[in-house]
Tab-separated table of C-alpha atoms in Angstrom:
chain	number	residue	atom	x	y	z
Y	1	UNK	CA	0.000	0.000	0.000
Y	2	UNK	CA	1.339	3.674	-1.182
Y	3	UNK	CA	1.333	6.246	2.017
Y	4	UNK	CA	-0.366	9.244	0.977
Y	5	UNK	CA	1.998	12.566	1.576
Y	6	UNK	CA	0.789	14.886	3.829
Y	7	UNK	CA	-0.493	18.271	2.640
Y	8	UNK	CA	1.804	21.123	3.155
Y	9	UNK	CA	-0.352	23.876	1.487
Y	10	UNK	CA	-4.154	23.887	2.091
Y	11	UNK	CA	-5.782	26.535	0.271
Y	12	UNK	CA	-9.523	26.739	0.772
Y	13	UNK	CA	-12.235	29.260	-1.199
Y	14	UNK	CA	-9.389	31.729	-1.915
Y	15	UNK	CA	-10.696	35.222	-2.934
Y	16	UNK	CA	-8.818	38.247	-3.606
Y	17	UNK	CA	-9.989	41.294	-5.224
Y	18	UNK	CA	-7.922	44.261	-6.340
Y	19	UNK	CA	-10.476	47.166	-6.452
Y	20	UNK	CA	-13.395	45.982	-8.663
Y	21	UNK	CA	-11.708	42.797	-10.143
Y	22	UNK	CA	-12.129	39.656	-8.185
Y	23	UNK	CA	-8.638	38.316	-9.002
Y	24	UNK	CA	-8.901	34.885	-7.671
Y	25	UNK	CA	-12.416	33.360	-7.167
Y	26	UNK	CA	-13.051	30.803	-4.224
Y	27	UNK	CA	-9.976	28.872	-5.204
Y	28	UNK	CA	-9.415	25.661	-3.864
Y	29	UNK	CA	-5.979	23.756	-3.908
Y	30	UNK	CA	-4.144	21.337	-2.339
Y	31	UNK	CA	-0.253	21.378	-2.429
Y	32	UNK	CA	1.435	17.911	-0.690
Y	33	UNK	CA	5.172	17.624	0.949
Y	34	UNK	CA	7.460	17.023	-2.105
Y	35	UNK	CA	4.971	17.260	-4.890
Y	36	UNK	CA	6.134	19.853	-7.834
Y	37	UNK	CA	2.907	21.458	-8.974
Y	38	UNK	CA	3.063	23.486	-12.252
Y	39	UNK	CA	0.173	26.398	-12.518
Y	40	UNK	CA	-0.497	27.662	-16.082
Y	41	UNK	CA	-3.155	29.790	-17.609
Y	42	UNK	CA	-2.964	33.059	-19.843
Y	43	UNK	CA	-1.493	36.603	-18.350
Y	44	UNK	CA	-4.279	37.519	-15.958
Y	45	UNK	CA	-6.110	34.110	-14.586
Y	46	UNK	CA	-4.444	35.046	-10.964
Y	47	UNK	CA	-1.597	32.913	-10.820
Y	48	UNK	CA	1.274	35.496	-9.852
Y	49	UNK	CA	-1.494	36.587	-7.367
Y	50	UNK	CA	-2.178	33.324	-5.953
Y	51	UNK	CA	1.744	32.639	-5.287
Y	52	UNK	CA	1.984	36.544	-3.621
Y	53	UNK	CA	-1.363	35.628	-1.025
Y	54	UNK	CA	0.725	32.067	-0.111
Y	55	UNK	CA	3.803	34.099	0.702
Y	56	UNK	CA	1.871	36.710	2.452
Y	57	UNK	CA	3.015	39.286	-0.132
Y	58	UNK	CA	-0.781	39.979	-0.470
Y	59	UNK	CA	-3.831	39.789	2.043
Y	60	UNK	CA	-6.896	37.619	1.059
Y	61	UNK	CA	-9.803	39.105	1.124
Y	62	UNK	CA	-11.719	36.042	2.294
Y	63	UNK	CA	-11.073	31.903	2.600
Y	64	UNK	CA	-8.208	30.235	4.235
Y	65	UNK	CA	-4.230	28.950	3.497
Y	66	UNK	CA	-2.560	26.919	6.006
Y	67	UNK	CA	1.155	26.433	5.643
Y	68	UNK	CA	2.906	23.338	6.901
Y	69	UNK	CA	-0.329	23.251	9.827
Y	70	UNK	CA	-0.152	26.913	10.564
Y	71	UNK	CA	-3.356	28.748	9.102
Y	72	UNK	CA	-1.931	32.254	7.594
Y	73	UNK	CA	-3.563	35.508	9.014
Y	74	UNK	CA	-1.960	39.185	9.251
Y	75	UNK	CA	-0.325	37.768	12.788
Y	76	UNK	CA	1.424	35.126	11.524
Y	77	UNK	CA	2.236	36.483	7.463
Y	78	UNK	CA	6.066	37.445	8.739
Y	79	UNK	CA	6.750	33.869	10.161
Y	80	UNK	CA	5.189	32.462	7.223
Y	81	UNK	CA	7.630	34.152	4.958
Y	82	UNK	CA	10.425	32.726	6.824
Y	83	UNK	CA	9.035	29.033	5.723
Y	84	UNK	CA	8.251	30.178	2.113
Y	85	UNK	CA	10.918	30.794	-0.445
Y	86	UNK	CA	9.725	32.918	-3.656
Y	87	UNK	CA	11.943	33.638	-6.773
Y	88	UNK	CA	10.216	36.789	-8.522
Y	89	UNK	CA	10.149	37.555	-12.312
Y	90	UNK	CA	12.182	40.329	-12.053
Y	91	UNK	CA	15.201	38.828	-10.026
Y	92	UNK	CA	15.033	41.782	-6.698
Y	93	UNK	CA	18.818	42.261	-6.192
Y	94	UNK	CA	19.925	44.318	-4.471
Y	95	UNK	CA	22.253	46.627	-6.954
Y	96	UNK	CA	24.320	48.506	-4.147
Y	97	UNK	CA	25.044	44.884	-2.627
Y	98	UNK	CA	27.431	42.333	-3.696
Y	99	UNK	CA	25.812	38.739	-4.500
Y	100	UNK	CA	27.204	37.400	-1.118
Y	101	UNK	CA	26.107	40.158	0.491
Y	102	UNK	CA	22.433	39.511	-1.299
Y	103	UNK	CA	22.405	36.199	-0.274
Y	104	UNK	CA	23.201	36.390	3.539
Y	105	UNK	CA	20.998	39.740	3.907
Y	106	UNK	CA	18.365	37.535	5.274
Y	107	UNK	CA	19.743	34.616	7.273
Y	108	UNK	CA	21.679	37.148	9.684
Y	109	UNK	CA	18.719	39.386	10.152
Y	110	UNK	CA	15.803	37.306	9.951
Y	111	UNK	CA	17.224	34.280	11.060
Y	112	UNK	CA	19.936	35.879	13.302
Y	113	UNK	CA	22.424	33.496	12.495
Y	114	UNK	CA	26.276	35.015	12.392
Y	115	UNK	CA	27.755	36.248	9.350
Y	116	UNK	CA	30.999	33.865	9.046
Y	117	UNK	CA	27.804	30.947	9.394
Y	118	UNK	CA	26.001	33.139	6.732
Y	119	UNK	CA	28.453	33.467	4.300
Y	120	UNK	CA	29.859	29.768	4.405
Y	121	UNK	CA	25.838	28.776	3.591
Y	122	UNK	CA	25.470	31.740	1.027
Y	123	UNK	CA	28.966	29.761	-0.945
Y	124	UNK	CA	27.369	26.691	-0.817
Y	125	UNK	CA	24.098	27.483	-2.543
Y	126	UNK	CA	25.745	30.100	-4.881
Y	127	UNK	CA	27.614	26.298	-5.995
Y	128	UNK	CA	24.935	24.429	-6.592
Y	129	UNK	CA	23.419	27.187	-9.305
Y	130	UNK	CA	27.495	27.283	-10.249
Y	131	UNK	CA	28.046	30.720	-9.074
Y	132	UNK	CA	30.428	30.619	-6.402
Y	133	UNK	CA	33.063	32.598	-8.754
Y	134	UNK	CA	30.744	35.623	-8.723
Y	135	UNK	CA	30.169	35.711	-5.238
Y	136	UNK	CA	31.802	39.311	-4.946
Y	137	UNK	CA	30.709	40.981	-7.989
Y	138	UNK	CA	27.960	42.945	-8.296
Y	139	UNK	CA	24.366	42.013	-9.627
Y	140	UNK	CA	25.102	44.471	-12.702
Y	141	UNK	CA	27.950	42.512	-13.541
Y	142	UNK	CA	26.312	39.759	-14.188
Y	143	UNK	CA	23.436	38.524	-17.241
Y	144	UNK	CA	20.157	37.994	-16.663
Y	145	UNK	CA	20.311	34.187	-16.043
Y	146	UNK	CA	23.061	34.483	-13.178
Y	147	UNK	CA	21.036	37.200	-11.612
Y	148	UNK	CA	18.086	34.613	-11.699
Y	149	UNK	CA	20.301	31.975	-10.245
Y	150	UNK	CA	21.419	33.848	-7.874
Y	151	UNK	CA	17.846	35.027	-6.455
Y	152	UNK	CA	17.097	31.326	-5.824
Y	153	UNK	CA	20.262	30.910	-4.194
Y	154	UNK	CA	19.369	33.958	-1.846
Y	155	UNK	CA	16.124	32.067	-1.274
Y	156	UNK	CA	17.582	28.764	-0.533
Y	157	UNK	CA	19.949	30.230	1.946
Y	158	UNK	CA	16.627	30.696	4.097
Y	159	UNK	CA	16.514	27.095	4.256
Y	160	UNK	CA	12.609	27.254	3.085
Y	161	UNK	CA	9.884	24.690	3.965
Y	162	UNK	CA	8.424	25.423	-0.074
Y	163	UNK	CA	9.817	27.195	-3.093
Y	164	UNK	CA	7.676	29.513	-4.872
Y	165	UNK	CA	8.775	30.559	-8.559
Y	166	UNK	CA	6.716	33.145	-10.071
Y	167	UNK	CA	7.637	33.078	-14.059
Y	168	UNK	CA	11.306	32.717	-13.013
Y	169	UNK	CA	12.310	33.044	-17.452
Y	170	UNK	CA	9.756	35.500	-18.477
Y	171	UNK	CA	12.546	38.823	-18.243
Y	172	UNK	CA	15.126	36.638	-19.314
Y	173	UNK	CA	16.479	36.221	-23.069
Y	174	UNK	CA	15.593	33.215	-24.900
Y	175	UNK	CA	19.567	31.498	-24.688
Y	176	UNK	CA	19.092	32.532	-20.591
Y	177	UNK	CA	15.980	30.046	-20.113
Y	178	UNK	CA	17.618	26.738	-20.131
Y	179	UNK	CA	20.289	27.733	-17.289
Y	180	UNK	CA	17.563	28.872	-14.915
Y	181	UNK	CA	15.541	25.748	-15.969
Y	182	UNK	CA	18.068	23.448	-15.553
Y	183	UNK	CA	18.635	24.710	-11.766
Y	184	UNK	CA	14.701	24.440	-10.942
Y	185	UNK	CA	14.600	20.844	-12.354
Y	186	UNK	CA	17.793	20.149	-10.382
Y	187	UNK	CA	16.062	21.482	-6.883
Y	188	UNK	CA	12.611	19.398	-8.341
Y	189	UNK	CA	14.945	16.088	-7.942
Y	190	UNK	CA	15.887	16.537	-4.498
Y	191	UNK	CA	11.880	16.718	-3.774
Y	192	UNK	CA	11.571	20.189	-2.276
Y	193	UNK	CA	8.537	20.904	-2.615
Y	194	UNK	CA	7.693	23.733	-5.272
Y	195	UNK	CA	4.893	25.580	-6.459
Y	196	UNK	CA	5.506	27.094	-9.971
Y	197	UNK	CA	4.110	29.501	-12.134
Y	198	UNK	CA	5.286	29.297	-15.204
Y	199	UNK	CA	4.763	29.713	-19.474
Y	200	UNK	CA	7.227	27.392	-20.914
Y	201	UNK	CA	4.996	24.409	-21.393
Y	202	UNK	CA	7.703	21.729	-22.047
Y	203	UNK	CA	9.171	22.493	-19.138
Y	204	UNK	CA	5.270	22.185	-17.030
Y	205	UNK	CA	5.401	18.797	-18.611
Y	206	UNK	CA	9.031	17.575	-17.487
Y	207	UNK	CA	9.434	18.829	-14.228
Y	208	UNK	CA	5.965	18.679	-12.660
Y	209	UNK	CA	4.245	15.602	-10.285
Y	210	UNK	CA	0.470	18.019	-11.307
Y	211	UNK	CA	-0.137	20.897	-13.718
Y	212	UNK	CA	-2.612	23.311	-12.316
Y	213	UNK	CA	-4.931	25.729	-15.221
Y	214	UNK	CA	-5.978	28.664	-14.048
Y	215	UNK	CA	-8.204	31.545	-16.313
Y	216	UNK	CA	-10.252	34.522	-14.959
Y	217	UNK	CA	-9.430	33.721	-11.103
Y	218	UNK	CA	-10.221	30.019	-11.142
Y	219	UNK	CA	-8.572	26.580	-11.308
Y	220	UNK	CA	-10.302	25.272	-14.424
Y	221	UNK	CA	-8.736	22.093	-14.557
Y	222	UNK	CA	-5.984	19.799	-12.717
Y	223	UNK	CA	-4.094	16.737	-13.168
Y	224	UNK	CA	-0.590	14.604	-14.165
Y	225	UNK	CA	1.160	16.438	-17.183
Y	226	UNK	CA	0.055	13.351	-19.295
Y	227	UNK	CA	-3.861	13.992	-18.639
Y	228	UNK	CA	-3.638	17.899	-19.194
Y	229	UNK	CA	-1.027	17.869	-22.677
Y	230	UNK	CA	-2.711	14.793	-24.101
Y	231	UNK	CA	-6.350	14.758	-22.966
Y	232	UNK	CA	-7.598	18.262	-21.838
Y	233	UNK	CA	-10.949	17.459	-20.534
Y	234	UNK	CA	-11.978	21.495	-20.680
Y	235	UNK	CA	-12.432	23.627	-23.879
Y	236	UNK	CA	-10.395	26.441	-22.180
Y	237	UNK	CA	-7.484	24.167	-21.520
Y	238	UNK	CA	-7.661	22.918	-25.552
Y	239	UNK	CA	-7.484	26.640	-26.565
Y	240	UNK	CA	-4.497	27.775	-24.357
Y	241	UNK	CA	-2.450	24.511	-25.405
Y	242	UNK	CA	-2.510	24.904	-28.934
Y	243	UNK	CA	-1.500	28.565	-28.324
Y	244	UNK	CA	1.132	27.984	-26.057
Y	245	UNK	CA	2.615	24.244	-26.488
Y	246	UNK	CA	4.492	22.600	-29.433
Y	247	UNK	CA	4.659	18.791	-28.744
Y	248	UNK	CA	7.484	17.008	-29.326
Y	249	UNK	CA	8.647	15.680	-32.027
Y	250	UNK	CA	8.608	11.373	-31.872
């Protein structure tokens, strides 16, 4: 008999409005401990939004997350974020700071921990996304993709509970998408759990355990890559495949 994983994200009737648009509409989703879930949809269906209310970015106007079994209110959004580590579109560096200093910014103020400590565990995960010679430079110096790379470093130096990647290649240059891939389906094998929002389809199908479809605030449809690529049950999902996704070739 298979043991069911527990569920580290509960989301339950999510809503979230920004003035007159209801952004995410009674969403319902369930995230378990090591499971890579993929959420897709076109620009607007709430998916950047969704990711920003589970890191506490944003406040929900009504329903309920729990994190790892604590339920997320405005009292308990700061320690949440400590748990919760989110790679943005548009990378966040600090310019003024060197990438070491970017990376242990966090871990010796949030997590107090000593800056020799800090900067030992900043080298380690600036080597595993193959960084560890830019460690002094500044983010300027570097191209798109290493600034990426190094933003999930910073993240993983919070030693997070759940990675959240919110279109981590959409301001990058098309030869810059692979290296930033190839990190995030190196960090999918170790089976940290990951929540990703993401347009590059071939990717969705590769890396994720469940592909999430999201348009006009809801979830639409869910399921294993191999149900939603090769037998969409929805007419919405049919549409946004053939717009976005090239299968492969046998």
């Amino acid at each position: 008999m298979t043991t069911a994983l527990p569920a580290f994200i509960v989301v339950e009737r999510l809503n979230k409005w920004h003035g007159a648009t209801h952004v995410l509409r009674n969403v319902s989703l369930t995230v378990n401990a090591h499971e890579r879930v993929v959420v897709c949809g076109p620009s607007g269906s709430g998916k950047s939004t969704l990711l920003r209310c589970l890191n506490g970015l944003d406040a929900m106007q009504s329903g309920r997350v729990v994190i790892d079994g604590t339920e997320l209110d405005q009292t308990v959004h700061g320690g949440a974020r400590r748990d919760v580590g989110m790679v943005f579109q548009s990378f966040n560096l600090f310019p003024h700071m060197t990438v070491l200093d970017n990376c242990t910014l966090a871990p010796i103020w949030v997590r107090k921990m000593a800056k020799p400590a800090a900067e030992a565990l900043a080298l380690t995960h600036l080597a595993r996304v193959h960084l560890s010679a830019h460690a002094r430079k500044y983010p300027s110096a570097l191209s798109g993709g290493e600034q990426q790379r190094v933003a999930i470093a910073r993240a993983l130096c919070m030693a997070p509970k759940v990675m959240l990647f919110d279109e981590p290649t959409s301001a990058l240059d098309p030869e810059m998408v692979k290296e930033v891939l190839d990190i995030i389906m190196g960090l999918a094998q170790t089976g940290m759990t990951m929540l990703c929002v993401t347009h590059e389809m071939g990717f969705a199908r590769r890396a994720a355990d469940r592909i999430v479809f999201m348009d006009r605030g809801e979830i639409v449809e869910q399921g294993t890559p191999g149900q939603m690529f090769d037998s969409p049950r929805t007419e919405r999902l049919k549409a946004f495949l053939q717009n976005v996704y090239v299968p492969p070739t046998p």
